[in-house]
Coordinates of C-alpha atoms and ligand atoms in Angstrom, one line a residue:
M48 CA -52.4 68.0 39.1
A49 CA -54.7 68.9 36.1
E50 CA -55.2 72.7 35.9
E51 CA -59.1 72.2 36.3
T52 CA -58.5 70.3 39.4
V53 CA -56.2 72.7 40.8
R54 CA -58.8 75.7 40.3
E55 CA -61.7 73.5 41.6
A56 CA -59.5 72.9 44.8
I57 CA -59.1 76.4 45.3
R58 CA -62.4 77.5 44.6
K59 CA -63.8 75.2 47.6
I60 CA -61.2 76.6 49.8
A61 CA -62.1 80.1 48.9
L62 CA -65.8 79.6 49.2
L63 CA -65.6 77.8 52.5
N64 CA -63.5 80.7 53.8
A65 CA -65.9 83.2 52.4
V66 CA -68.7 81.8 54.1
N67 CA -67.0 81.5 57.4
Y68 CA -66.0 85.1 57.2
G69 CA -69.3 87.0 56.1
G70 CA -68.8 86.5 52.4
K71 CA -65.2 87.7 52.0
A72 CA -62.7 85.1 51.1
R73 CA -59.2 86.3 52.2
Y74 CA -56.0 85.8 50.0
Q75 CA -53.4 84.4 52.4
P76 CA -55.4 81.9 54.3
V77 CA -56.7 80.4 51.2
L78 CA -53.1 80.0 50.0
G79 CA -52.1 78.6 53.5
K80 CA -55.1 76.1 53.1
M81 CA -54.4 75.3 49.6
L82 CA -50.4 74.6 50.2
T83 CA -51.4 72.5 53.6
E84 CA -53.9 70.3 51.7
Q85 CA -51.6 70.1 48.3
P86 CA -48.2 70.1 49.7
Q87 CA -47.1 69.1 46.2
M88 CA -48.0 72.6 44.8
R89 CA -45.3 74.4 46.7
T90 CA -42.9 73.9 43.9
K91 CA -45.6 75.8 41.6
I92 CA -46.0 78.9 43.8
K93 CA -45.4 81.3 41.0
E94 CA -48.5 80.0 39.1
L95 CA -50.4 79.3 41.9
L96 CA -50.4 83.1 43.2
P97 CA -52.1 84.8 40.2
L98 CA -54.7 81.9 40.2
I99 CA -55.6 82.0 43.9
Q100 CA -56.0 86.0 43.3
K101 CA -58.3 85.6 40.6
I102 CA -60.4 82.8 42.2
V103 CA -60.8 84.8 45.3
A104 CA -62.0 88.0 43.7
E105 CA -64.3 85.9 41.8
V106 CA -65.9 84.3 45.0
N107 CA -65.9 87.6 46.3
K108 CA -68.1 89.0 43.8
L109 CA -70.8 86.5 44.9
S110 CA -73.5 87.1 47.7
L111 CA -72.8 85.4 51.0
E112 CA -76.3 83.4 50.3
K113 CA -75.2 82.2 46.9
Q114 CA -71.7 81.3 48.3
R115 CA -73.4 79.1 50.8
R116 CA -75.6 77.4 48.2
I117 CA -72.6 76.5 46.0
V118 CA -71.0 75.1 48.9
E119 CA -74.2 73.3 49.9
E120 CA -74.6 71.8 46.7
K121 CA -71.1 70.8 45.7
W122 CA -69.7 69.8 49.0
P123 CA -72.5 69.5 51.5
K124 CA -70.3 67.8 54.0
A125 CA -68.0 70.7 54.1
L126 CA -70.5 73.0 55.5
V127 CA -71.9 70.9 57.9
K128 CA -68.7 70.5 59.5
E129 CA -68.1 74.5 59.3
K130 CA -71.6 75.1 60.6
V131 CA -70.5 73.2 63.8
E132 CA -67.6 75.6 63.9
V133 CA -69.2 78.9 63.9
E134 CA -72.4 77.9 66.0
R135 CA -72.5 80.0 68.9
V136 CA -72.7 78.3 72.3
L137 CA -73.7 79.9 75.7
P138 CA -71.1 80.2 78.2
P139 CA -71.4 77.7 81.1
L140 CA -73.4 78.6 84.2
P141 CA -71.3 79.2 87.3
N142 CA -71.1 76.4 89.6
A143 CA -73.3 74.0 87.6
D144 CA -71.3 71.2 88.8
R145 CA -72.3 71.4 92.4
Y146 CA -75.9 70.8 91.7
E147 CA -77.3 67.3 90.8
R148 CA -79.6 68.8 88.0
V149 CA -79.7 72.2 86.7
V150 CA -83.0 73.8 87.1
T151 CA -84.3 76.8 85.7
R152 CA -87.4 78.9 85.4
F153 CA -89.2 81.5 83.6
A154 CA -91.9 83.3 85.9
P155 CA -93.9 85.9 84.0
N156 CA -97.0 87.6 85.4
P157 CA -100.1 86.5 83.3
D158 CA -101.2 90.1 82.6
C159 CA -99.9 90.6 79.0
M160 CA -99.1 88.6 76.1
L161 CA -95.4 87.4 75.8
H162 CA -93.1 89.7 73.7
L163 CA -89.5 90.0 72.6
G164 CA -88.9 91.7 75.9
N165 CA -89.4 88.2 77.4
A166 CA -87.7 86.5 74.8
R167 CA -84.3 86.4 76.6
A168 CA -85.3 85.2 80.2
I169 CA -87.4 82.6 78.2
V170 CA -84.8 81.4 75.8
L171 CA -81.5 81.3 77.9
C172 CA -83.4 79.5 80.7
D173 CA -84.9 76.9 78.3
E174 CA -81.2 76.8 76.6
Y175 CA -79.3 76.3 79.8
A176 CA -81.7 73.5 80.8
R177 CA -81.1 71.8 77.7
M178 CA -77.5 72.2 77.6
Y179 CA -77.3 70.5 81.2
K180 CA -79.9 68.1 80.6
G181 CA -81.6 69.7 83.5
S182 CA -85.3 71.0 83.8
F183 CA -87.0 74.4 82.7
R184 CA -90.2 75.1 85.1
L185 CA -93.0 77.5 84.8
R186 CA -94.5 79.8 87.2
L187 CA -97.2 82.2 86.7
E188 CA -97.0 85.1 89.0
D189 CA -100.4 86.2 89.7
T190 CA -100.3 87.5 93.3
D191 CA -101.1 91.4 92.8
P192 CA -104.9 91.6 91.9
R193 CA -104.8 95.3 92.5
L194 CA -102.1 96.9 90.1
K195 CA -100.7 94.2 88.2
R196 CA -103.9 92.3 87.7
A197 CA -103.6 89.1 85.9
A198 CA -106.4 87.9 83.2
L199 CA -107.7 84.6 82.5
P200 CA -106.8 84.3 78.6
F201 CA -103.1 84.7 79.3
Y202 CA -103.1 81.9 81.8
E203 CA -103.6 79.9 78.5
A204 CA -101.8 81.9 75.8
I205 CA -98.4 81.7 77.8
P206 CA -97.9 78.2 77.6
E207 CA -99.0 78.3 74.0
D208 CA -96.4 81.0 73.3
L209 CA -93.9 78.8 75.0
K210 CA -94.5 75.8 73.1
W211 CA -94.4 78.0 70.0
L212 CA -90.9 78.8 71.0
G213 CA -89.8 75.3 71.4
C214 CA -89.7 75.5 75.3
K215 CA -90.2 72.1 77.3
W216 CA -91.0 72.5 80.9
D217 CA -91.3 69.6 83.6
M218 CA -93.4 71.9 86.2
E219 CA -96.0 74.5 85.9
V220 CA -97.1 76.4 89.2
I221 CA -99.5 79.2 89.5
Q222 CA -99.0 81.2 92.7
S223 CA -102.5 81.9 93.2
D224 CA -102.8 78.2 94.1
R225 CA -100.1 78.5 96.7
V226 CA -101.4 81.2 99.0
P227 CA -101.6 78.8 102.0
M228 CA -98.1 77.8 101.6
Y229 CA -96.9 81.6 101.4
Y230 CA -99.2 82.1 104.6
E231 CA -97.4 79.1 106.4
Y232 CA -94.0 80.8 105.8
A233 CA -95.1 84.3 106.6
E234 CA -96.1 82.6 110.2
K235 CA -93.0 81.0 110.5
L236 CA -91.1 84.2 110.0
L237 CA -93.2 86.0 112.2
A238 CA -93.0 83.2 115.1
K239 CA -88.9 83.4 114.7
G240 CA -88.5 87.1 114.7
G241 CA -87.5 87.0 110.8
A242 CA -90.6 89.4 110.2
Y243 CA -93.3 91.5 111.7
V244 CA -96.7 93.1 111.3
C245 CA -95.9 96.8 110.8
T246 CA -99.2 99.3 111.2
C247 CA -97.0 102.5 110.6
T248 CA -98.4 104.6 107.7
Q249 CA -96.2 104.3 104.6
E250 CA -95.0 107.8 105.1
K251 CA -94.0 107.2 108.9
F252 CA -92.1 103.9 108.1
R253 CA -90.3 105.5 104.9
K254 CA -89.3 108.7 107.3
L255 CA -87.9 106.2 109.8
V256 CA -86.3 103.6 107.7
S257 CA -84.4 106.3 105.6
A258 CA -83.1 107.7 108.9
K259 CA -82.0 104.0 109.7
K260 CA -84.3 103.8 112.6
T261 CA -86.6 101.3 114.1
C262 CA -90.4 101.6 113.7
P263 CA -92.4 101.1 116.7
C264 CA -93.6 97.8 115.4
R265 CA -90.4 96.0 114.9
D266 CA -89.3 95.0 118.3
L267 CA -92.6 93.9 119.6
P268 CA -92.9 90.3 120.8
S269 CA -93.2 87.5 118.4
N270 CA -96.8 86.6 119.7
E271 CA -97.9 90.2 119.3
H272 CA -97.0 89.9 115.7
L273 CA -98.9 86.5 115.2
T274 CA -102.1 88.4 116.6
R275 CA -101.8 91.1 114.2
W276 CA -101.2 88.6 111.6
K277 CA -104.7 87.1 112.6
Y278 CA -106.1 90.6 112.2
M279 CA -104.7 90.9 108.6
L280 CA -106.3 87.3 107.6
D281 CA -109.8 88.0 109.3
G282 CA -110.6 91.7 108.2
T283 CA -109.9 93.6 111.5
Y284 CA -107.2 95.4 109.6
R285 CA -108.1 96.9 106.3
E286 CA -106.2 97.6 103.1
G287 CA -103.4 99.9 104.0
Q288 CA -103.5 99.2 107.6
A289 CA -101.1 96.6 108.2
V290 CA -98.1 94.9 106.1
V291 CA -95.4 92.1 106.9
R292 CA -92.2 93.3 106.8
V293 CA -89.2 91.0 106.5
K294 CA -86.4 91.9 108.9
T295 CA -83.1 93.0 107.0
D296 CA -80.2 95.4 108.2
L297 CA -81.6 98.8 108.9
N298 CA -77.9 100.3 108.2
H299 CA -78.2 98.5 104.9
P300 CA -76.8 101.3 102.2
N301 CA -79.7 100.8 99.9
P302 CA -83.0 102.0 101.8
A303 CA -85.0 100.0 99.5
V304 CA -83.4 96.9 101.1
R305 CA -84.3 97.8 104.6
D306 CA -87.2 95.7 105.9
W307 CA -88.9 95.2 102.9
P308 CA -92.9 94.5 102.7
A309 CA -93.5 90.7 102.0
L310 CA -97.3 90.5 102.2
R311 CA -100.2 93.1 102.3
I312 CA -104.0 93.5 102.5
I313 CA -106.0 93.9 99.3
N314 CA -109.6 94.6 99.6
P315 CA -110.9 91.5 97.7
K316 CA -114.5 93.1 97.1
K317 CA -113.0 96.0 95.2
Y318 CA -110.3 93.7 93.5
P319 CA -111.2 90.3 93.1
H320 CA -108.8 87.9 91.7
P321 CA -109.6 86.7 88.4
R322 CA -108.9 82.8 89.4
V323 CA -109.8 82.7 92.9
G324 CA -112.3 85.6 93.3
G325 CA -112.7 87.1 96.7
K326 CA -110.8 83.8 98.5
Y327 CA -107.8 85.7 99.8
R328 CA -107.5 89.4 101.2
V329 CA -103.7 89.0 102.0
W330 CA -101.6 88.9 99.3
P331 CA -97.7 88.1 98.9
L332 CA -95.5 90.7 97.4
Y333 CA -93.1 90.0 94.3
N334 CA -90.0 89.4 96.4
F335 CA -91.6 87.0 99.1
S336 CA -93.5 84.8 96.6
A337 CA -90.9 84.6 94.1
G338 CA -88.2 83.9 96.7
I339 CA -90.3 81.2 98.4
D340 CA -91.0 79.5 95.1
D341 CA -87.5 79.7 93.7
H342 CA -86.6 77.6 96.9
Q343 CA -89.6 75.6 96.6
M344 CA -89.3 74.6 93.1
G345 CA -85.9 73.5 93.3
I346 CA -84.6 76.3 91.1
T347 CA -80.8 76.2 91.0
H348 CA -79.9 78.9 88.5
I349 CA -81.8 82.3 88.4
I350 CA -81.4 84.0 85.0
R351 CA -83.1 87.4 84.7
G352 CA -82.3 91.1 84.0
K353 CA -80.1 93.2 86.4
E354 CA -82.8 95.1 87.4
H355 CA -83.5 92.0 89.8
L356 CA -80.1 92.8 91.6
T357 CA -81.4 94.4 94.5
N358 CA -84.1 92.0 94.7
Q359 CA -81.4 89.3 95.2
T360 CA -80.2 91.2 98.2
R361 CA -83.4 91.7 99.8
Q362 CA -84.5 87.9 99.3
E363 CA -81.3 86.7 100.6
F364 CA -82.2 88.2 104.1
M365 CA -85.2 86.0 104.0
Y366 CA -83.2 83.0 103.0
K367 CA -81.0 83.3 105.7
R368 CA -83.6 83.4 108.3
L369 CA -85.3 80.1 106.7
G370 CA -81.8 78.6 106.7
W371 CA -81.9 78.2 103.0
K372 CA -79.1 78.8 100.2
Y373 CA -79.8 81.2 97.7
P374 CA -79.6 79.9 94.3
E375 CA -77.0 80.9 91.9
A376 CA -78.4 84.1 90.0
I377 CA -76.9 85.6 86.6
H378 CA -78.2 89.0 86.0
Y379 CA -78.0 89.9 82.3
G380 CA -78.0 93.6 81.0
R381 CA -80.6 95.2 79.2
M382 CA -81.7 94.3 75.6
K383 CA -83.1 97.2 73.5
L384 CA -84.6 96.8 70.4
T385 CA -84.6 100.1 68.3
G386 CA -87.9 101.2 66.9
S387 CA -90.0 98.8 69.2
L388 CA -92.0 98.8 72.2
L389 CA -90.4 96.5 74.8
S390 CA -92.2 97.8 78.0
K391 CA -95.0 95.9 79.2
S392 CA -96.9 98.7 80.6
K393 CA -96.8 100.7 77.4
I394 CA -98.1 97.6 75.4
V395 CA -101.0 96.9 77.7
E396 CA -101.9 100.6 77.7
G397 CA -101.6 100.8 74.1
V398 CA -103.9 97.6 73.5
R399 CA -106.5 98.7 76.1
K400 CA -106.6 102.2 74.7
G401 CA -107.1 100.9 71.0
V402 CA -103.9 102.8 69.7
F403 CA -102.8 99.0 68.3
T404 CA -105.3 96.8 66.4
G405 CA -104.9 94.0 69.2
W406 CA -102.1 91.9 70.4
A407 CA -101.0 90.7 67.3
D408 CA -100.5 94.2 65.9
P409 CA -97.1 93.9 64.1
R410 CA -95.9 97.2 65.6
L411 CA -95.8 95.1 69.2
G412 CA -93.3 92.5 68.8
T413 CA -95.5 90.1 70.6
F414 CA -94.8 86.7 69.6
I415 CA -98.3 86.0 68.5
A416 CA -97.4 89.3 66.1
L417 CA -94.0 88.0 65.1
R418 CA -95.5 84.4 64.5
K419 CA -98.2 86.1 62.2
R420 CA -95.4 87.6 60.2
G421 CA -93.6 84.5 59.5
I422 CA -90.7 85.1 62.2
L423 CA -89.5 81.6 63.0
P424 CA -89.1 80.6 66.8
E425 CA -85.7 79.4 65.6
T426 CA -84.9 82.9 64.7
I427 CA -85.8 84.2 68.3
R428 CA -83.5 81.5 69.9
R429 CA -80.7 82.2 67.7
L430 CA -80.8 85.9 68.3
I431 CA -81.0 85.4 71.9
V432 CA -78.2 82.7 72.1
E433 CA -76.0 85.1 70.1
V434 CA -76.8 88.0 72.6
G435 CA -76.2 85.4 75.7
P436 CA -76.3 86.3 79.2
K437 CA -73.6 89.3 79.2
T438 CA -74.1 92.1 81.8
V439 CA -73.3 95.0 79.5
D440 CA -76.4 96.8 77.6
V441 CA -77.1 95.4 74.1
T442 CA -79.1 97.5 71.4
L443 CA -80.6 95.3 68.7
S444 CA -82.3 96.4 65.6
W445 CA -85.1 94.6 63.7
E446 CA -82.6 94.0 60.9
N447 CA -80.8 91.6 63.3
L448 CA -83.6 89.6 63.8
Y449 CA -84.6 89.9 59.9
A450 CA -81.2 88.8 58.9
I451 CA -81.2 85.7 60.9
N452 CA -85.1 84.9 59.8
R453 CA -84.1 85.5 56.2
K454 CA -81.4 82.6 56.4
L455 CA -83.9 80.4 57.5
I456 CA -86.9 80.9 55.1
D457 CA -85.2 82.1 52.2
P458 CA -84.2 78.4 51.2
K459 CA -87.6 77.4 51.9
A460 CA -90.0 80.2 50.6
N461 CA -91.5 80.0 47.1
R462 CA -91.6 82.9 45.0
Y463 CA -94.6 84.6 43.4
F464 CA -95.7 87.9 42.0
F465 CA -97.6 90.3 43.9
V466 CA -98.4 93.7 42.1
R467 CA -99.1 96.6 44.6
D468 CA -101.6 99.2 43.6
P469 CA -102.0 97.8 40.2
K470 CA -101.9 100.1 37.2
K471 CA -102.4 99.1 33.7
L472 CA -99.6 98.4 31.2
S473 CA -100.8 98.0 27.3
V474 CA -98.0 96.4 24.9
R475 CA -98.7 96.7 21.2
N476 CA -96.8 94.5 18.4
V477 CA -96.7 91.1 20.2
T478 CA -96.9 89.1 17.3
E479 CA -97.2 85.3 18.7
N480 CA -98.3 83.7 21.8
M481 CA -95.7 83.4 24.5
V482 CA -95.4 81.2 27.6
A483 CA -93.5 82.6 30.8
Q484 CA -92.1 80.1 33.0
L485 CA -90.7 81.3 36.1
P486 CA -89.1 79.1 38.7
F487 CA -90.6 78.7 42.5
H488 CA -87.3 79.1 43.7
P489 CA -84.2 80.4 41.9
D490 CA -82.0 77.5 43.3
S491 CA -84.1 74.6 43.0
E492 CA -85.7 74.0 39.6
K493 CA -87.0 70.7 41.1
R494 CA -89.9 72.7 42.7
G495 CA -91.1 73.3 39.3
F496 CA -92.2 76.5 37.6
R497 CA -95.4 79.0 37.3
R498 CA -96.6 79.4 33.7
F499 CA -98.1 82.4 32.6
E500 CA -99.6 82.0 29.1
I501 CA -99.6 85.6 27.0
K502 CA -102.1 85.6 24.0
P503 CA -102.1 88.8 22.2
Q504 CA -105.5 90.2 20.9
N505 CA -104.8 92.1 17.6
G506 CA -101.1 92.3 18.9
A507 CA -101.9 93.7 21.9
V508 CA -101.4 92.3 25.5
E509 CA -102.6 94.3 29.1
F510 CA -100.7 93.8 32.2
W511 CA -100.8 94.6 35.6
V512 CA -97.6 96.4 37.1
A513 CA -97.1 98.0 40.7
A514 CA -97.8 101.6 40.8
Q515 CA -94.1 102.1 41.8
D516 CA -92.9 100.4 38.7
A517 CA -95.3 102.6 36.8
D518 CA -94.2 105.7 37.9
M519 CA -90.9 105.1 36.4
L520 CA -92.1 104.3 33.0
K521 CA -91.1 107.3 30.7
R522 CA -91.7 107.7 27.2
G523 CA -88.7 105.9 25.2
K524 CA -87.7 103.8 28.2
I525 CA -86.6 100.1 28.0
V526 CA -87.9 98.0 30.4
R527 CA -88.0 94.2 30.8
L528 CA -90.9 92.2 32.2
M529 CA -89.5 89.4 34.3
G530 CA -89.0 86.2 32.3
L531 CA -91.3 87.4 29.6
F532 CA -89.9 90.3 27.1
N533 CA -88.7 93.7 26.6
L534 CA -90.5 96.5 25.9
K535 CA -90.2 100.3 24.9
V536 CA -92.6 102.8 26.7
E537 CA -94.5 104.7 24.0
S538 CA -96.6 106.9 26.2
V539 CA -97.9 107.5 29.7
K540 CA -101.6 108.8 30.0
A541 CA -103.9 109.1 32.9
G542 CA -102.1 106.4 34.6
V543 CA -102.2 103.9 31.8
A544 CA -98.8 103.3 30.1
T545 CA -98.6 102.2 26.3
A546 CA -95.7 100.3 25.2
S547 CA -94.6 98.2 22.2
F548 CA -92.7 95.1 22.1
H549 CA -88.8 95.5 21.7
S550 CA -87.2 92.3 21.8
K551 CA -87.4 88.6 23.7
G552 CA -83.9 88.0 25.4
H553 CA -82.6 88.6 28.9
E554 CA -79.1 89.5 27.5
E555 CA -80.7 92.4 25.4
A556 CA -82.3 93.7 28.3
K557 CA -78.7 93.5 30.2
K558 CA -77.0 95.2 27.5
L559 CA -79.3 98.2 27.1
G560 CA -79.9 98.3 30.9
A561 CA -83.1 97.9 31.1
P562 CA -84.7 97.6 34.8
L563 CA -86.8 94.4 35.4
I564 CA -90.1 94.6 36.9
H565 CA -92.7 92.0 37.8
W566 CA -96.2 91.9 36.3
L567 CA -99.3 89.9 35.9
P568 CA -101.5 89.3 32.8
A569 CA -104.5 91.5 33.1
K570 CA -107.9 89.8 34.2
T571 CA -105.8 87.3 36.3
G572 CA -104.6 87.0 39.9
I573 CA -106.5 87.0 43.5
P574 CA -106.7 90.3 45.4
C575 CA -104.2 90.1 47.9
E576 CA -103.8 92.4 51.2
V577 CA -100.4 92.5 53.0
V578 CA -100.4 93.7 56.5
M579 CA -97.1 95.7 56.8
P580 CA -94.8 95.9 59.8
D581 CA -96.4 99.6 60.5
A582 CA -99.8 98.3 60.5
T583 CA -100.9 99.9 57.3
V584 CA -102.5 97.4 54.5
A585 CA -100.7 97.2 51.1
R586 CA -103.2 96.1 48.8
G587 CA -102.8 94.5 45.1
I588 CA -103.1 91.4 43.2
A589 CA -101.2 88.2 43.6
E590 CA -100.7 85.8 40.8
D591 CA -103.2 82.9 40.5
T592 CA -101.0 80.1 41.6
C593 CA -101.2 81.6 45.1
R594 CA -104.7 80.2 45.2
K595 CA -103.3 77.1 46.0
L596 CA -101.3 78.4 49.1
K597 CA -102.5 77.6 52.7
P598 CA -102.5 79.5 55.8
D599 CA -98.9 79.4 57.6
D600 CA -97.0 79.1 54.3
I601 CA -94.3 81.4 54.0
V602 CA -93.7 83.0 50.5
Q603 CA -91.5 85.7 48.8
F604 CA -93.3 88.3 46.8
E605 CA -90.8 89.0 44.3
R606 CA -89.4 92.5 44.7
F607 CA -91.1 93.0 47.7
G608 CA -90.5 90.9 50.6
F609 CA -91.4 87.7 52.5
A610 CA -94.6 87.1 54.2
R611 CA -96.7 84.8 55.8
I612 CA -100.2 83.6 54.6
D613 CA -102.8 84.4 57.0
S614 CA -105.8 83.5 55.6
I615 CA -107.2 82.4 51.9
D616 CA -110.8 82.8 50.5
W617 CA -111.8 85.1 47.8
K618 CA -108.8 87.0 48.8
L619 CA -105.5 86.6 50.0
V620 CA -104.5 88.0 53.5
V621 CA -100.8 87.8 54.1
H622 CA -98.5 89.5 57.0
Y623 CA -95.3 90.9 55.8
A624 CA -92.1 89.7 57.4
H625 CA -89.2 91.9 55.7
R626 CA -87.2 92.4 52.7
Ligands
LIG281 ZN1 -94.2 99.8 111.8

């Protein structure tokens, strides 16, 4: 085997090993694999050892992205195979084989825009439905016009967000359409003695139930309860005067399980429903309507947070009374995202009070805000699949999300110059016209170049540089303008830096340890506003080539970060994604 062939074989193994282990190839597995693939090399192990060591060291000096790119270019098939191996798969669902078809559901209240806090329920349910070739279903839970009042725009925004996330559902129900059905089941339970109408004050009931005692209503005959039920519906009882309770076990160790409330009266004049107005005065509570619907909608697997564990216990009493089998229930642990607001009530309050600029405020982690920033739906799905349905609590950081997103958008995003808070830099002694050609993407020259023509006037050229870069310009310092030339700073006065041409080559800059800064020829470019993750706005100038961009394009502003184009006319408005 020619030495070059050997080197190349080792390099391939080392690169694949590195890509699979976070960018660091290890010597032993590379040697092992080499000897398996090329058994004839066993006789030459002495020469092989230092060579492998050297190549592994070289490979490990490259960034993971670079390693991946080399593999993708040279051995595209090898990576496809490796990718399948490292792709994360969700653990199987319990008892999936007992059901003809796995059916999952996502059941939000249409009182808020969907946000990262909802992502786990959505993605897990949708992914599991796909995994088992089953169904994913959507249910809008809007039966509390008093405290968790739904609002019309969310009935449309929620399905939109789900579509954006790539979800497919084959059934969509809105609970406020199903009130008569809930009434039917309430009557059925009342007639069977599985529920009763309690007219005790909340205080009195609580006292009795915490002492494991029966309230005076519980043991009345069922026809008395059906009469009381009629009074609930016809307005004889008013808000707060009667509630339907499902009979459970008064000795249950958790007092919150004991005879839980199933339906109550809400004054329809005071609290009209956004969809059905004053049509109903008796509304089901969460455990009742969700419990009935899960059965009615054929849900086989409920996947939700562990804060719902008690709800399962509550609902199981009702299921037993109705002769139904409770679906399989998977309760995952809490997911926190450091530095982010995942509590719905706080989001709603903040938007209402104007603490945030609206639902798309980048501080919120709503899907609409993430979408605006250029976070891909695939990123959210991958993040959630990685977390899975485990019961332990997990804390994620934005960086976890960004790392996945970066991997997905980096190969696609074209590069541009954006000069934030531009400051003037004047360079003398430029003796010739020059053209700077910078690639749209460092790994793909096929995408072409951006051209900047530099035409000195009396040997001088003016540039815009970012304020942050201008701050480091000190007299005597050598700096390289990316892709153009090297300069030596002569003076910095009143925010204007003057410099003189030093040399042209990049090698020269490297030798001198000159920092690279990006730039724009003065009097060029388009005004640009970047909405940052903290909702502040970075202002500056983007290069002229950006005029060809379209909304939704994702770009990388060099030395600044990835961003998504939001609008473009006389100025460019973009939302910042991440570094
Ligand atoms: Zn009572």
